[in-house]
């Protein structure tokens, strides 16, 4: 019953709200406007109605402003000021705006503040289940971000709600956690409030020694840290210790502590509610000790103050105590009168606890209705016990539900983290496989290019070797022909010339005969010269047929090694002597590359190859009836790139025509390079 007397002191701690920090994101004019209206609010000459009007202007600005960190901090300042003037409807609206903006911005700190504000709102409207729910939600965030100051405040508020709902074990747990958290801060005022509340809770748990230790610890804090209003705070603890001794039925000691608590200067003027509680409790202990000296004056003095404060619950207690006094002095009529007055007020304001105490006192002083009072008392007691049990269960379910959500979020975070690890590992493995495959492809390409280069070198060396043999043969043949001409034909023609000269002056028959013989000899020499000429012509054909035969062999090998039918023509009028070895090698390699591409990719049934020439250019055409390809693709195969590169080396032009399922035609035009020069013998 008496446990609720001094809880009001905690309001000095719980109504405080933190201030936001500046944020450069807020436009200067908005910041100036809000600062202006807040400054107006702080003026002491304004009524609460005028202050609320200025706060409403701030609320309008916040609603129409960008959802920035500064705006959310100013929103919380606005909520704090609505709390001060007890404008609860506006307080709720501002809290809703902060909640919406906090969720939208994913701002954990502002979200915790919005939950805290809703907890305060529902506490004021006495919707304790909702208040406990929002405090619990706020607690989890503050704990997660290690804000021990706010965390301890929320735990203190939860403890008070549990205490008022008679969930004393739950309150003890919350308050003990709050005490542990507040030790990590330097907020001694809050530490005092927590210790005082722990003392009240321990008193209800009948842990009286523990309760006294908590109160003494709270008094020690006020003495060592010079807290504001320390004399008053000390007075509260002394009075609460008196309540403990009342429960211990040690009223003489209780009287000592109640009288000590009255020593504070101007206690009646500055703290009338506390004063009325103390003198009422003092009078009650005096009544139990049969010390009736100042009675019933103290009871009536307390009642008068409570009536002026319109404190209905406290008024019920005063009427009951006065009834007990008159019953003690055998003035039963007055005792019944005040007992009925207590029951009337309790029923009017529908306070089950006060109704219980009024019924209990009525059953004592009204023998005629004692049975009815007792029946009502038991019925309400049962209802209260059920309500308290349900309230405890709801608090437990709220905390359990929150814990389950936290665990579920933790499990979800673990699953997400595991999925992330799997994704990263898979990505790394795929990346490694891609790198390995790319490296292998580059290695194969390099080996292919090396093999191609070696083949080029082999072909070049072969052709150079063949050319050397040809050149050597040509040199030997020229030397032989020169010797034949010099030693044979020229010698013989010289002899004939001398003989003819000697016969020019003779005209006899013998000379004529001799001249005929010499003419026959000239015919023989003419025949020899013709033979030498034929030999030279055969040498040229052999030289020409060396390159042609290489190409011929390549095409014949294509015929025998692959299924595609090969048709080819080589223009025999091409002057191969005018074409350099580099061009011949590149033409051969281009033809070889084209055939390889057809074999690998085209799936052709027919291949046509044509080599023809004219005065300035030589042409190579490769045509197939395969699947074709898209010539507009930026990326071409290595084989095609090599063909283009070789054509460019020869300063030639390559023309590629292909369509899907319509075969491919490649025409290469290469200018003829003159590799031989003609010299004139002198």
XYZ file of C-alpha atoms in Angstrom:
682
model
C 0.000 0.000 0.000
C 2.603 2.536 1.128
C 5.069 1.548 -1.592
C 3.659 4.122 -4.058
C 4.270 7.163 -1.836
C 7.742 8.183 -2.962
C 7.943 6.979 -6.552
C 7.158 10.535 -7.706
C 10.758 11.563 -6.938
C 11.940 9.545 -9.943
C 10.174 11.939 -12.301
C 13.138 14.287 -11.747
C 15.284 11.664 -13.490
C 12.948 10.139 -16.086
C 11.663 13.238 -17.876
C 15.119 14.287 -19.078
C 15.776 14.063 -22.843
C 19.061 14.285 -24.722
C 19.925 17.096 -27.103
C 20.920 16.585 -30.698
C 24.109 17.772 -32.332
C 24.371 20.173 -35.223
C 24.232 18.841 -38.741
C 25.470 20.777 -41.734
C 22.804 19.174 -43.949
C 20.053 21.413 -42.518
C 19.449 24.637 -44.406
C 20.301 27.728 -42.392
C 16.847 29.304 -42.599
C 15.165 26.142 -41.261
C 17.664 25.895 -38.417
C 17.233 29.567 -37.564
C 13.444 29.291 -37.565
C 13.411 26.297 -35.231
C 15.988 27.913 -32.934
C 13.835 31.050 -32.831
C 10.696 29.157 -31.789
C 12.613 27.078 -29.237
C 13.976 30.299 -27.744
C 10.418 31.598 -27.489
C 9.420 28.384 -25.697
C 12.137 28.919 -23.069
C 10.720 32.266 -22.021
C 9.355 32.097 -18.470
C 6.699 34.753 -18.974
C 4.668 32.626 -21.401
C 1.784 30.327 -20.556
C 1.846 26.648 -21.471
C -0.721 27.346 -24.183
C 1.536 29.941 -25.797
C 4.537 27.634 -25.535
C 2.599 24.809 -27.205
C 1.698 27.176 -30.074
C 5.407 27.812 -30.745
C 6.151 24.091 -30.533
C 3.394 23.392 -33.062
C 5.111 25.767 -35.493
C 8.317 23.796 -35.065
C 6.363 20.584 -35.694
C 5.008 22.035 -38.953
C 8.541 22.947 -40.121
C 9.832 19.462 -39.324
C 6.968 17.800 -41.213
C 7.836 19.781 -44.363
C 11.622 19.413 -44.108
C 13.963 16.859 -45.608
C 14.480 13.743 -43.496
C 18.026 14.545 -42.356
C 19.891 13.630 -39.182
C 19.602 17.202 -37.892
C 15.836 17.215 -38.454
C 15.481 13.938 -36.533
C 17.538 15.335 -33.652
C 15.436 18.513 -33.564
C 12.324 16.329 -33.692
C 13.479 14.616 -30.500
C 14.108 18.035 -28.898
C 10.534 18.929 -29.840
C 9.257 15.727 -28.197
C 11.197 16.620 -25.038
C 9.585 20.055 -24.861
C 6.090 18.633 -25.428
C 6.886 16.361 -22.444
C 7.694 19.379 -20.280
C 4.340 21.074 -20.965
C 2.512 17.709 -20.841
C 0.950 18.161 -24.295
C 0.454 14.451 -24.797
C -1.478 14.470 -28.076
C 1.202 16.598 -29.743
C 3.836 14.477 -28.013
C 2.395 11.353 -29.667
C 2.237 12.977 -33.138
C 5.866 14.129 -32.911
C 6.874 10.636 -31.775
C 5.087 9.109 -34.783
C 6.969 11.428 -37.164
C 10.287 10.503 -35.567
C 9.465 6.787 -35.789
C 8.553 7.061 -39.479
C 11.666 9.069 -40.383
C 13.946 6.793 -38.335
C 12.681 3.682 -40.102
C 12.975 5.386 -43.494
C 16.578 6.452 -42.829
C 17.503 3.194 -41.078
C 18.742 5.329 -38.152
C 19.089 3.024 -35.125
C 19.747 5.816 -32.595
C 16.723 7.884 -33.651
C 14.623 4.703 -33.766
C 15.552 3.939 -30.154
C 14.564 7.502 -29.200
C 11.193 7.148 -30.930
C 10.492 3.862 -29.091
C 11.516 5.557 -25.854
C 9.119 8.446 -26.564
C 6.227 6.070 -27.183
C 7.096 4.284 -23.942
C 6.856 7.619 -22.098
C 3.556 8.444 -23.797
C 1.864 5.183 -22.901
C 3.277 5.392 -19.361
C 1.555 8.746 -18.925
C -1.714 7.355 -20.313
C -1.314 4.372 -17.957
C -1.239 1.851 -20.818
C 1.587 -0.018 -19.128
C 1.649 -3.038 -21.443
C 2.244 -0.788 -24.467
C 4.695 1.335 -22.506
C 6.648 -1.758 -21.468
C 6.690 -3.013 -25.079
C 8.221 0.205 -26.452
C 10.694 0.503 -23.572
C 11.744 -3.077 -24.245
C 12.236 -2.345 -27.967
C 14.277 0.746 -27.137
C 16.360 -1.170 -24.594
C 17.597 -3.682 -27.177
C 18.887 -0.949 -29.507
C 20.609 1.005 -26.740
C 22.282 -2.167 -25.549
C 23.456 -3.016 -29.061
C 25.042 0.412 -29.610
C 26.539 0.473 -26.067
C 24.669 3.650 -25.028
C 24.842 2.819 -21.319
C 23.294 6.120 -20.227
C 20.076 5.613 -22.215
C 20.170 1.850 -21.619
C 20.173 2.286 -17.827
C 17.337 4.865 -18.023
C 15.114 2.491 -20.010
C 15.815 -0.368 -17.599
C 14.876 1.904 -14.688
C 11.582 2.770 -16.365
C 10.852 -0.890 -17.066
C 11.602 -1.683 -13.442
C 9.116 0.951 -12.236
C 6.375 -0.443 -14.500
C 7.037 -3.982 -13.249
C 7.102 -2.706 -9.652
C 3.700 -1.021 -10.029
C 2.305 -4.209 -11.608
C 3.560 -6.187 -8.570
C 6.016 -8.073 -10.791
C 8.710 -7.621 -8.173
C 11.013 -10.372 -9.405
C 10.944 -8.929 -12.912
C 11.487 -5.449 -11.481
C 14.473 -6.664 -9.458
C 16.068 -8.106 -12.617
C 15.525 -4.921 -14.655
C 16.743 -2.631 -11.880
C 19.814 -4.766 -11.177
C 20.754 -4.597 -14.874
C 20.174 -0.827 -14.755
C 22.517 -0.528 -11.764
C 25.218 -2.461 -13.616
C 24.848 -0.233 -16.682
C 24.816 3.085 -14.804
C 28.123 2.215 -13.119
C 29.745 2.678 -16.558
C 28.602 6.326 -16.542
C 29.060 9.264 -14.179
C 25.330 9.894 -13.734
C 25.081 9.770 -9.945
C 21.538 11.172 -9.919
C 20.324 8.207 -11.933
C 22.336 5.818 -9.786
C 20.575 7.284 -6.749
C 17.156 6.788 -8.404
C 17.955 3.147 -9.256
C 19.169 2.361 -5.723
C 16.086 4.019 -4.215
C 13.784 1.995 -6.487
C 15.695 -1.205 -5.689
C 15.114 -0.454 -2.012
C 11.361 -0.033 -2.545
C 11.232 -3.263 -4.556
C 13.221 -5.242 -1.962
C 10.831 -3.943 0.699
C 7.928 -5.527 -1.218
C 9.904 -8.770 -1.589
C 10.275 -8.712 2.221
C 14.056 -8.523 1.821
C 14.190 -5.824 4.459
C 17.911 -5.780 5.216
C 18.655 -5.594 1.505
C 16.180 -2.731 1.153
C 17.811 -0.758 3.983
C 21.263 -1.291 2.404
C 19.997 0.084 -0.924
C 18.544 3.178 0.771
C 21.739 3.790 2.741
C 23.784 3.446 -0.473
C 21.541 6.027 -2.116
C 22.021 8.391 0.851
C 25.801 7.905 0.570
C 25.701 8.964 -3.078
C 23.880 12.189 -2.197
C 26.502 12.990 0.463
C 29.600 12.126 -1.588
C 28.598 13.723 -4.880
C 26.780 16.839 -3.731
C 23.743 16.161 -5.894
C 21.206 18.875 -6.596
C 18.480 18.850 -3.912
C 20.607 16.386 -1.951
C 18.835 17.208 1.346
C 15.474 16.378 -0.198
C 16.806 13.169 -1.815
C 18.237 12.118 1.520
C 14.870 12.872 3.164
C 13.125 10.551 0.682
C 15.476 7.651 1.530
C 15.086 8.209 5.277
C 11.310 8.151 4.888
C 11.534 4.964 2.823
C 13.670 3.341 5.524
C 10.853 4.290 7.916
C 8.459 2.341 5.641
C 10.708 -0.711 5.921
C 10.576 -0.568 9.700
C 6.797 -0.139 9.514
C 6.646 -3.444 7.614
C 8.885 -4.957 10.293
C 6.333 -3.728 12.891
C 9.171 -1.752 14.455
C 7.195 1.469 14.653
C 9.405 3.164 17.199
C 12.389 3.017 14.843
C 10.134 3.979 11.943
C 9.099 7.102 13.867
C 12.785 8.054 14.289
C 13.418 7.867 10.516
C 10.186 9.715 9.653
C 11.124 12.527 12.027
C 14.672 12.671 10.527
C 13.183 12.983 7.060
C 11.247 16.103 8.149
C 14.425 18.066 8.977
C 14.721 19.420 5.385
C 14.190 23.164 5.232
C 10.981 24.328 3.517
C 9.958 20.725 2.847
C 6.259 21.565 3.205
C 6.432 24.571 0.864
C 8.745 23.086 -1.781
C 7.624 19.435 -1.720
C 4.070 19.346 -0.304
C 3.322 15.868 -1.648
C 6.396 14.381 0.026
C 5.619 16.256 3.224
C 2.045 14.963 3.323
C 3.243 11.374 2.826
C 5.846 11.619 5.568
C 3.532 13.088 8.212
C 0.796 10.579 7.314
C 3.232 7.675 7.745
C 4.595 9.258 10.949
C 1.073 9.573 12.333
C 0.304 5.961 11.354
C 3.356 4.637 13.270
C 2.472 6.830 16.258
C -1.039 5.358 16.159
C 0.409 1.838 16.221
C 2.604 2.841 19.173
C -0.439 4.355 20.962
C 1.290 7.733 20.876
C -1.800 9.872 20.271
C -0.279 13.195 21.198
C -0.310 14.783 17.711
C -3.242 12.746 16.438
C -5.498 13.143 14.541
C -3.953 16.562 13.673
C -1.178 15.031 11.532
C -3.721 12.882 9.645
C -5.957 15.863 8.875
C -2.999 18.059 7.902
C -1.885 15.413 5.418
C -5.450 15.010 4.095
C -5.780 18.742 3.517
C -2.594 18.852 1.430
C -3.679 15.814 -0.576
C -7.068 17.352 -1.270
C -5.343 20.502 -2.530
C -3.192 18.349 -4.814
C -6.267 16.369 -5.943
C -4.376 13.135 -5.184
C -7.295 10.712 -4.979
C -5.344 7.588 -4.059
C -3.500 9.396 -1.279
C -6.818 10.840 -0.044
C -8.208 7.289 0.261
C -5.220 6.353 2.452
C -5.780 9.412 4.660
C -9.476 8.559 5.161
C -8.585 4.957 6.065
C -5.926 6.064 8.555
C -8.333 8.551 10.130
C -10.961 5.789 10.341
C -8.388 3.586 12.074
C -7.647 6.396 14.536
C -11.323 6.855 15.477
C -11.801 3.133 15.722
C -8.796 3.071 18.059
C -10.365 5.720 20.325
C -13.778 3.977 20.128
C -15.531 6.656 18.104
C -17.089 4.075 15.790
C -19.519 6.446 14.117
C -16.713 8.667 12.842
C -14.616 5.603 12.021
C -17.449 4.267 9.836
C -17.984 7.690 8.284
C -14.366 8.003 7.132
C -14.229 4.350 6.031
C -17.282 4.932 3.823
C -15.713 8.148 2.485
C -12.584 6.198 1.497
C -14.658 3.507 -0.258
C -16.720 6.153 -2.070
C -13.669 7.893 -3.528
C -11.981 4.579 -4.430
C -15.074 3.363 -6.296
C -15.530 6.723 -8.003
C -12.042 6.624 -9.487
C -12.124 2.830 -9.987
C -8.900 2.075 -8.174
C -8.979 -1.665 -7.322
C -6.161 -1.452 -4.786
C -7.755 1.473 -2.963
C -11.139 -0.312 -3.040
C -9.528 -3.330 -1.394
C -8.064 -1.315 1.446
C -11.354 0.572 1.902
C -13.329 -2.705 2.041
C -10.896 -4.123 4.542
C -11.294 -1.112 6.820
C -15.080 -1.141 6.314
C -15.284 -4.779 7.426
C -13.440 -3.798 10.604
C -15.624 -0.821 11.599
C -19.036 -1.904 10.172
C -20.074 -5.170 11.779
C -23.470 -5.180 10.036
C -21.919 -5.251 6.540
C -18.738 -7.115 7.413
C -19.787 -10.223 5.481
C -20.599 -8.207 2.368
C -17.321 -6.290 2.636
C -15.404 -9.529 3.007
C -17.121 -11.080 0.017
C -16.373 -8.042 -2.166
C -12.823 -8.000 -0.817
C -12.195 -11.626 -1.825
C -13.764 -11.128 -5.225
C -11.656 -8.073 -6.031
C -8.581 -9.751 -4.577
C -9.043 -12.683 -6.928
C -9.532 -10.321 -9.856
C -6.425 -8.365 -8.912
C -4.374 -11.519 -8.598
C -5.519 -12.669 -12.030
C -4.802 -9.205 -13.463
C -1.351 -9.117 -11.863
C -0.602 -12.624 -13.102
C -1.729 -11.690 -16.625
C 0.317 -8.521 -16.469
C 3.416 -10.469 -15.424
C 2.770 -12.964 -18.205
C 2.392 -10.165 -20.755
C 5.655 -8.585 -19.642
C 7.353 -11.972 -19.895
C 5.864 -12.601 -23.348
C 6.976 -9.174 -24.547
C 10.532 -9.823 -23.409
C 10.470 -13.391 -24.709
C 9.071 -12.265 -28.058
C 11.749 -9.614 -28.352
C 14.422 -12.146 -27.451
C 13.080 -14.560 -30.053
C 13.179 -11.802 -32.646
C 16.778 -11.037 -31.689
C 17.714 -14.704 -31.919
C 15.892 -15.029 -35.241
C 17.719 -11.955 -36.534
C 20.978 -13.461 -35.299
C 20.231 -16.743 -37.079
C 19.288 -14.815 -40.206
C 22.536 -12.858 -40.012
C 24.471 -16.127 -39.673
C 22.681 -17.598 -42.679
C 23.306 -14.470 -44.700
C 26.942 -14.485 -43.638
C 27.299 -18.140 -44.623
C 25.650 -17.438 -47.979
C 28.051 -14.553 -48.474
C 31.028 -16.799 -47.685
C 29.757 -19.441 -50.124
C 29.228 -16.807 -52.814
C 32.697 -15.316 -52.296
C 34.386 -18.737 -52.340
C 32.420 -19.772 -55.440
C 33.260 -16.484 -57.129
C 36.958 -16.916 -56.312
C 36.971 -20.513 -57.593
C 35.158 -19.532 -60.789
C 37.575 -16.648 -61.193
C 40.546 -18.956 -60.722
C 39.125 -21.448 -63.222
C 38.580 -18.639 -65.700
C 42.134 -17.369 -65.199
C 43.544 -20.896 -65.577
C 41.518 -21.521 -68.739
C 42.478 -18.140 -70.143
C 46.120 -18.829 -69.324
C 45.912 -22.218 -70.970
C 44.281 -20.665 -74.031
C 47.041 -18.074 -74.216
C 49.603 -20.817 -73.790
C 48.025 -22.835 -76.606
C 47.891 -19.753 -78.776
C 51.553 -19.036 -78.080
C 52.507 -22.627 -78.835
C 50.469 -22.471 -82.019
C 52.159 -19.259 -83.046
C 55.539 -20.746 -82.216
C 54.717 -23.854 -84.264
C 53.459 -21.652 -87.074
C 56.593 -19.548 -86.932
C 58.737 -22.675 -87.009
C 56.755 -23.990 -89.972
C 57.259 -20.662 -91.715
C 60.942 -20.858 -91.005
C 61.074 -24.451 -92.249
C 59.229 -23.536 -95.437
C 61.397 -20.505 -95.912
C 64.553 -22.532 -95.304
C 63.244 -25.205 -97.654
C 62.498 -22.691 -100.349
C 65.807 -20.935 -99.740
C 67.573 -24.276 -99.893
C 65.686 -25.112 -103.039
C 66.466 -21.706 -104.411
C 70.131 -22.207 -103.555
C 70.102 -25.510 -105.402
C 68.363 -23.807 -108.315
C 70.813 -20.945 -108.269
C 73.755 -23.342 -108.068
C 72.355 -25.433 -110.924
C 71.707 -22.305 -112.886
C 75.254 -21.133 -112.271
C 76.705 -24.493 -113.347
C 74.474 -24.546 -116.384
C 75.430 -21.029 -117.303
C 79.071 -21.913 -116.854
C 78.644 -25.029 -118.995
C 76.784 -23.078 -121.629
C 79.412 -20.361 -121.531
C 82.119 -22.982 -121.935
C 80.176 -24.646 -124.744
C 79.665 -21.343 -126.452
C 83.208 -20.193 -125.864
C 85.055 -23.414 -126.493
C 82.736 -24.926 -129.054
C 80.537 -22.529 -130.904
C 82.773 -19.463 -130.816
C 85.910 -21.462 -131.636
C 84.223 -23.123 -134.505
C 82.689 -19.855 -135.749
C 86.090 -18.157 -135.509
C 87.642 -20.940 -137.598
C 84.821 -20.653 -140.142
C 85.286 -16.889 -140.367
C 88.987 -17.285 -141.105
C 88.312 -19.949 -143.712
C 85.633 -17.826 -145.336
C 87.961 -14.869 -145.430
C 90.599 -16.937 -147.167
C 88.073 -18.186 -149.709
C 86.676 -14.781 -150.558
C 89.393 -14.170 -153.103
C 89.045 -17.560 -154.806
C 86.313 -18.499 -157.250
C 87.423 -21.866 -158.440
C 85.405 -24.972 -158.055
C 87.362 -26.148 -155.034
C 86.701 -22.893 -153.255
C 83.052 -23.137 -154.067
C 82.991 -26.658 -152.675
C 84.833 -25.547 -149.640
C 82.374 -22.734 -149.029
C 79.497 -25.213 -149.228
C 81.139 -27.331 -146.564
C 81.577 -24.297 -144.366
C 77.912 -23.350 -144.827
C 76.917 -26.857 -143.658
C 79.171 -26.325 -140.686
C 77.282 -23.119 -139.932
C 74.027 -25.096 -139.977
C 75.511 -27.472 -137.458
C 76.532 -24.578 -135.220
C 72.999 -23.158 -135.592
C 71.611 -26.472 -134.393
C 73.953 -26.470 -131.408
C 72.879 -22.986 -130.474
C 69.217 -24.072 -130.722
C 69.965 -26.972 -128.337
C 71.561 -24.628 -125.855
C 68.522 -22.349 -126.102
C 66.193 -25.278 -125.431
C 68.257 -26.224 -122.373
C 67.906 -22.697 -121.003
C 64.143 -22.811 -121.517
C 63.841 -26.126 -119.670
C 65.771 -24.644 -116.714
C 63.276 -21.814 -116.458
C 60.325 -24.244 -116.395
C 61.983 -26.222 -113.636
C 62.462 -23.069 -111.579
C 58.861 -22.103 -112.107
C 57.541 -25.551 -111.296
C 59.349 -25.679 -107.863
C 56.824 -23.241 -106.148
C 53.911 -24.559 -108.180
C 54.758 -28.106 -107.186
C 54.780 -27.161 -103.477
C 51.279 -25.707 -103.837
C 50.223 -28.700 -105.899
C 51.442 -31.094 -103.190
C 49.527 -29.137 -100.495
C 46.278 -29.340 -102.462
C 46.729 -33.010 -103.282
C 47.374 -33.728 -99.594
C 44.122 -31.873 -98.798
C 42.294 -34.142 -101.233
C 43.624 -37.344 -99.702
C 43.368 -36.287 -96.021
C 39.879 -34.767 -95.934
C 36.439 -35.575 -97.292
C 35.829 -32.267 -99.048
C 36.197 -32.285 -102.819
C 39.031 -29.937 -103.957
C 39.150 -28.241 -107.355
C 42.079 -25.983 -108.161
C 43.608 -24.095 -111.029
C 47.018 -22.400 -111.250
C 47.595 -19.913 -114.043
C 50.668 -21.110 -115.985
C 51.187 -17.667 -117.488
C 52.247 -16.161 -114.160
C 55.816 -14.860 -114.274
C 56.976 -16.341 -110.971
C 60.483 -14.922 -111.448
C 59.057 -11.450 -110.770
C 57.479 -12.582 -107.500
C 59.629 -12.438 -104.354
C 60.173 -15.343 -101.973
C 58.396 -13.524 -99.101
C 55.223 -13.265 -101.197
C 55.429 -16.933 -102.176
C 55.831 -17.991 -98.523
C 52.907 -15.823 -97.357
C 50.674 -17.019 -100.229
C 51.485 -20.605 -99.326
C 50.753 -19.983 -95.590
C 47.523 -18.095 -96.385
C 46.345 -21.010 -98.551
C 47.347 -23.477 -95.825
C 45.544 -21.435 -93.126
C 42.418 -21.119 -95.249
C 42.269 -24.885 -95.814
C 42.745 -25.510 -92.068
C 39.877 -23.156 -91.200
C 37.605 -24.899 -93.692
C 38.549 -28.291 -92.268
C 37.975 -27.193 -88.643
C 34.857 -25.045 -88.837
C 33.174 -24.884 -92.227
C 31.998 -28.462 -92.722
C 32.273 -27.861 -96.492
C 31.711 -30.467 -99.161
C 33.449 -28.573 -101.985
C 36.535 -26.355 -102.035
C 37.646 -24.249 -104.990
C 41.181 -22.791 -105.142
C 42.329 -20.504 -107.919
C 45.720 -18.813 -108.418
C 45.976 -16.406 -111.326
C 48.025 -13.402 -112.247
C 48.444 -10.380 -114.436
C 51.163 -7.848 -115.060
C 50.955 -6.109 -111.688
C 49.099 -8.439 -109.304
C 48.754 -12.049 -108.377
C 45.393 -13.353 -107.058
C 44.531 -16.161 -104.635
C 40.870 -17.167 -104.274
C 39.613 -19.747 -101.749
C 35.931 -20.662 -101.851
C 33.860 -23.252 -99.938
C 30.185 -24.201 -99.521
C 30.355 -24.585 -95.714
C 28.293 -23.046 -92.868
C 29.834 -19.597 -93.202
C 30.194 -17.009 -90.412
C 29.403 -13.419 -89.455
C 32.151 -11.250 -90.943
C 30.925 -8.193 -88.931
C 31.948 -9.642 -85.571
C 34.697 -7.600 -83.968
C 36.485 -10.645 -82.643
C 37.920 -12.966 -85.302
C 39.732 -16.241 -84.918
C 43.504 -16.519 -84.800
C 43.614 -18.194 -88.219
C 41.680 -15.390 -89.887
C 43.793 -12.774 -88.125
C 46.955 -14.490 -89.420
C 45.620 -14.451 -92.994
C 44.856 -10.727 -92.690
C 48.255 -10.057 -91.135
C 50.118 -11.935 -93.872
C 48.199 -10.104 -96.579
C 49.109 -6.776 -94.986
C 52.788 -7.839 -94.841
C 52.645 -8.257 -98.624
C 50.883 -4.866 -98.956
C 47.939 -6.773 -100.366
C 44.159 -6.601 -100.037
C 41.976 -9.332 -98.552
C 38.258 -9.503 -99.302
C 36.142 -11.864 -97.178
C 32.538 -12.623 -98.107
C 30.521 -15.018 -95.981
C 26.940 -15.605 -94.806
C 25.445 -18.114 -92.458
C 24.796 -21.386 -94.322
C 25.958 -19.844 -97.617
C 29.671 -20.637 -97.555
C 32.708 -18.371 -97.601
C 34.820 -16.772 -100.310
C 38.238 -15.207 -99.669
C 39.964 -13.237 -102.428
C 43.495 -11.968 -101.856
C 45.166 -9.489 -104.209
C 48.955 -9.084 -103.853
C 51.079 -6.684 -105.934
C 53.985 -8.366 -107.741
C 57.403 -7.356 -106.516
C 60.184 -7.437 -109.176
C 63.039 -9.367 -107.687
C 65.234 -9.682 -110.768
C 66.988 -6.901 -112.646
C 68.266 -7.089 -116.203
C 71.876 -6.182 -116.912
C 73.352 -5.403 -120.283
C 76.680 -6.994 -121.124
C 79.222 -4.858 -122.720
